[in-house]
Tab-separated table of C-alpha atoms in Angstrom:
chain	number	residue	atom	x	y	z
N	27	MET	CA	-20.403	111.593	-35.338
N	28	LEU	CA	-23.617	113.083	-36.740
N	29	GLU	CA	-21.579	115.168	-39.325
N	30	GLN	CA	-20.305	111.967	-40.807
N	31	LEU	CA	-23.781	110.379	-40.722
N	32	PHE	CA	-25.518	113.398	-42.271
N	33	GLY	CA	-22.616	114.521	-44.491
N	34	SER	CA	-22.623	118.176	-43.551
N	35	ARG	CA	-21.742	120.102	-40.429
N	36	THR	CA	-24.092	122.895	-41.432
N	37	ARG	CA	-26.966	120.527	-41.944
N	38	VAL	CA	-26.425	118.996	-38.529
N	39	LYS	CA	-26.354	122.446	-36.888
N	40	VAL	CA	-29.405	123.635	-38.672
N	41	LEU	CA	-31.310	120.423	-37.813
N	42	ALA	CA	-30.246	120.643	-34.160
N	43	LEU	CA	-31.466	124.260	-33.931
N	44	LEU	CA	-34.817	123.562	-35.603
N	45	LEU	CA	-35.508	120.181	-33.944
N	46	ASN	CA	-34.614	121.502	-30.466
N	47	ASN	CA	-36.834	124.532	-30.910
N	48	PRO	CA	-39.773	122.948	-32.839
N	49	THR	CA	-42.364	125.605	-32.107
N	50	ARG	CA	-40.128	128.534	-33.189
N	51	SER	CA	-39.570	129.772	-36.737
N	52	TYR	CA	-36.333	131.564	-37.861
N	53	PHE	CA	-35.322	133.655	-40.813
N	54	VAL	CA	-32.130	132.847	-42.708
N	55	ARG	CA	-29.834	135.359	-41.193
N	56	GLU	CA	-31.020	134.439	-37.674
N	57	ILE	CA	-30.213	130.788	-38.381
N	58	THR	CA	-26.838	131.832	-39.782
N	59	ARG	CA	-25.935	133.695	-36.586
N	60	LYS	CA	-27.111	130.940	-34.305
N	61	VAL	CA	-25.307	128.087	-36.106
N	62	ASP	CA	-22.249	130.209	-36.888
N	63	GLU	CA	-21.978	129.125	-40.466
N	64	GLN	CA	-21.866	130.884	-43.930
N	65	ILE	CA	-25.233	132.243	-45.213
N	66	ASN	CA	-24.879	130.386	-48.511
N	67	SER	CA	-24.364	126.964	-46.947
N	68	VAL	CA	-27.295	127.665	-44.522
N	69	ARG	CA	-29.510	128.531	-47.472
N	70	ARG	CA	-28.423	125.349	-49.382
N	71	GLU	CA	-29.106	123.142	-46.370
N	72	LEU	CA	-32.518	124.698	-45.725
N	73	ALA	CA	-33.471	124.096	-49.407
N	74	ASN	CA	-32.239	120.524	-49.133
N	75	LEU	CA	-34.224	119.975	-45.863
N	76	LYS	CA	-37.306	121.625	-47.290
N	77	ALA	CA	-37.108	119.424	-50.482
N	78	ILE	CA	-37.255	116.230	-48.335
N	79	GLY	CA	-40.026	117.567	-46.081
N	80	LEU	CA	-38.081	117.986	-42.813
N	81	VAL	CA	-38.454	121.731	-42.899
N	82	LYS	CA	-41.376	124.052	-43.847
N	83	SER	CA	-41.295	127.737	-44.638
N	84	ARG	CA	-43.659	130.628	-44.694
N	85	ALA	CA	-43.240	134.314	-45.797
N	86	LYS	CA	-43.978	136.959	-43.317
N	87	LYS	CA	-43.158	140.769	-43.569
N	88	GLY	CA	-40.885	140.186	-46.585
N	89	LYS	CA	-38.835	137.482	-44.853
N	90	ILE	CA	-38.982	133.755	-45.222
N	91	PHE	CA	-39.201	131.915	-41.847
N	92	TYR	CA	-38.154	128.267	-41.513
N	93	GLN	CA	-39.281	125.749	-38.877
N	94	ALA	CA	-39.065	122.066	-38.320
N	95	ASN	CA	-41.990	120.065	-39.950
N	96	PRO	CA	-43.575	117.878	-37.235
N	97	LYS	CA	-45.591	116.065	-39.979
N	98	ALA	CA	-42.356	114.635	-41.535
N	99	GLU	CA	-42.216	110.877	-41.414
N	100	ILE	CA	-38.949	110.811	-39.438
N	101	TYR	CA	-39.546	113.956	-37.394
N	102	THR	CA	-40.022	112.000	-34.129
N	103	ASP	CA	-37.010	109.814	-34.697
N	104	LEU	CA	-34.654	112.790	-35.543
N	105	LYS	CA	-36.002	114.781	-32.653
N	106	LYS	CA	-34.975	112.022	-30.229
N	107	ILE	CA	-31.482	111.778	-31.822
N	108	PHE	CA	-30.832	115.484	-31.906
N	109	GLY	CA	-32.361	116.038	-28.477
N	110	LYS	CA	-30.180	113.480	-26.842
N	111	VAL	CA	-26.996	114.739	-28.587
N	112	HIS	CA	-27.853	118.366	-27.749
N	113	GLN	CA	-28.542	117.559	-24.059
N	114	GLU	CA	-25.340	115.597	-23.741
N	115	THR	CA	-23.244	118.247	-25.331
N	116	VAL	CA	-24.675	121.058	-23.216
N	117	TYR	CA	-24.156	119.022	-20.095
N	118	GLU	CA	-20.532	118.146	-21.068
N	119	ASN	CA	-19.805	121.768	-21.870
N	120	LYS	CA	-21.280	122.766	-18.487
N	121	ILE	CA	-19.017	120.316	-16.667
N	122	ALA	CA	-15.991	121.486	-18.569
N	123	ASP	CA	-16.766	125.128	-17.730
N	124	LYS	CA	-17.083	124.286	-14.061
N	125	LEU	CA	-13.798	122.444	-14.008
N	126	LYS	CA	-12.032	125.321	-15.538
N	127	THR	CA	-12.866	127.522	-12.579
N	128	ALA	CA	-10.510	125.372	-10.465
N	129	GLY	CA	-7.381	125.812	-12.654
N	130	VAL	CA	-5.850	125.179	-16.029
N	131	ILE	CA	-7.466	121.939	-17.259
N	132	GLN	CA	-5.523	120.254	-20.103
N	133	PHE	CA	-7.587	117.078	-20.189
N	134	ALA	CA	-10.817	115.954	-18.436
N	135	SER	CA	-12.867	112.802	-18.939
N	136	LEU	CA	-16.037	111.337	-17.414
N	137	HIS	CA	-15.908	107.591	-16.466
N	138	GLY	CA	-17.669	105.289	-14.069
N	139	TYR	CA	-20.963	106.677	-12.942
N	140	PHE	CA	-21.299	108.928	-16.020
N	141	VAL	CA	-20.906	106.008	-18.551
N	142	GLU	CA	-22.509	103.343	-16.401
N	143	ASP	CA	-19.245	101.488	-15.858
N	144	SER	CA	-19.027	100.286	-12.314
N	145	SER	CA	-15.581	98.748	-12.925
N	146	SER	CA	-13.929	102.121	-13.574
N	147	PRO	CA	-11.517	103.219	-10.822
N	148	VAL	CA	-12.760	106.847	-11.168
N	149	ASP	CA	-15.758	108.850	-12.290
N	150	LEU	CA	-13.817	111.991	-13.252
N	151	PHE	CA	-10.130	112.163	-14.453
N	152	ILE	CA	-8.330	115.448	-14.799
N	153	ILE	CA	-4.923	116.456	-16.022
N	154	GLY	CA	-3.833	120.016	-15.356
N	155	THR	CA	-2.645	122.658	-12.916
N	156	VAL	CA	-5.515	122.570	-10.463
N	157	ASP	CA	-6.141	124.285	-7.215
N	158	LYS	CA	-7.451	121.372	-5.062
N	159	VAL	CA	-9.130	123.792	-2.665
N	160	LYS	CA	-11.151	125.221	-5.498
N	161	MET	CA	-11.805	121.859	-7.048
N	162	ARG	CA	-13.581	120.489	-3.891
N	163	PRO	CA	-16.636	122.716	-4.188
N	164	VAL	CA	-16.834	122.002	-7.948
N	165	VAL	CA	-16.874	118.222	-7.335
N	166	LYS	CA	-19.306	118.625	-4.410
N	167	GLU	CA	-21.694	120.598	-6.605
N	168	LEU	CA	-21.359	118.037	-9.413
N	169	SER	CA	-21.929	115.229	-6.997
N	170	SER	CA	-25.020	117.021	-5.692
N	171	GLU	CA	-26.391	117.512	-9.315
N	172	VAL	CA	-26.027	113.880	-10.238
N	173	GLY	CA	-27.004	112.453	-6.869
N	174	HIS	CA	-23.892	110.350	-6.599
N	175	GLU	CA	-20.512	110.952	-4.855
N	176	ILE	CA	-17.986	111.589	-7.617
N	177	ASN	CA	-14.699	109.776	-7.225
N	178	TYR	CA	-11.988	111.746	-9.000
N	179	THR	CA	-8.255	111.850	-9.701
N	180	ILE	CA	-6.134	114.871	-10.689
N	181	MET	CA	-2.693	114.586	-12.161
N	182	SER	CA	-0.311	117.388	-13.081
N	183	PRO	CA	0.937	117.313	-16.649
N	184	GLU	CA	4.352	116.164	-15.360
N	185	GLU	CA	2.870	113.270	-13.265
N	186	TYR	CA	0.728	112.231	-16.260
N	187	GLN	CA	3.827	112.124	-18.532
N	188	GLU	CA	5.859	110.213	-15.971
N	189	ARG	CA	3.090	107.614	-15.371
N	190	ARG	CA	2.501	107.367	-19.111
N	191	ASP	CA	6.187	106.665	-19.675
N	192	LEU	CA	6.153	103.925	-17.057
N	193	PHE	CA	2.993	102.364	-18.498
N	194	ASP	CA	1.416	102.944	-15.025
N	195	ARG	CA	-1.330	100.396	-14.574
N	196	PHE	CA	-3.805	102.889	-12.857
N	197	LEU	CA	-3.379	105.380	-15.701
N	198	THR	CA	-3.627	102.709	-18.408
N	199	GLU	CA	-6.830	101.415	-16.747
N	200	ILE	CA	-8.392	104.900	-16.739
N	201	LEU	CA	-7.443	105.776	-20.322
N	202	SER	CA	-8.595	102.424	-21.724
N	203	SER	CA	-11.961	102.475	-19.876
N	204	THR	CA	-15.206	103.791	-21.462
N	205	LYS	CA	-15.250	107.536	-21.171
N	206	ILE	CA	-16.661	110.828	-22.360
N	207	VAL	CA	-13.866	113.368	-23.052
N	208	VAL	CA	-14.975	116.920	-22.044
N	209	VAL	CA	-11.592	118.700	-22.453
N	210	ASP	CA	-8.617	117.635	-24.485
N	211	TYR	CA	-5.863	120.060	-25.193
N	212	LEU	CA	-3.226	117.265	-25.059
N	213	GLY	CA	-4.732	115.187	-27.992
N	214	ILE	CA	-5.024	112.068	-25.763
N	215	SER	CA	-8.317	111.006	-27.327
N	216	LYS	CA	-6.588	111.027	-30.732
N	217	GLU	CA	-3.779	108.760	-29.499
N	218	GLU	CA	-6.166	105.910	-28.502
């Protein structure tokens, strides 16, 4: 979403890095490694951001270091946006990693409690080959972290396909509800 808004994946990554680490300064190659982008595109975006005052630089020991400029007019607003997006992404990735310890997850989405939708039939929906014994402690830990008992449903890929072909009401309700997709190797989010 932010890539479309800001017009450049590299710019978004550089801004996220600098805004989420406002007291730290980085040299170009360090930024390039951290954002995993080409050095020329990182240099171009740093020049653009510096030109509009969002980034400041200083030379030290023959290197130029870059840092977010807290005096920029929209610094506070951008920090809120990028901080929120960064926290959500880290949290979603953490959940996806935990789920993968219980088996082969092909699709996972957060509903209900996670998106503040009390009408949703589940809080967590998973499609995959999952060891239910291994899944219990994962869900218990997740419930403990959020302070809410997580209601979840697991379907095998075959069950999912069968229910989808039958236009199963429960599955349709889950897939049409508000959700945050954390794993999607099936391309389900693109079908909607």
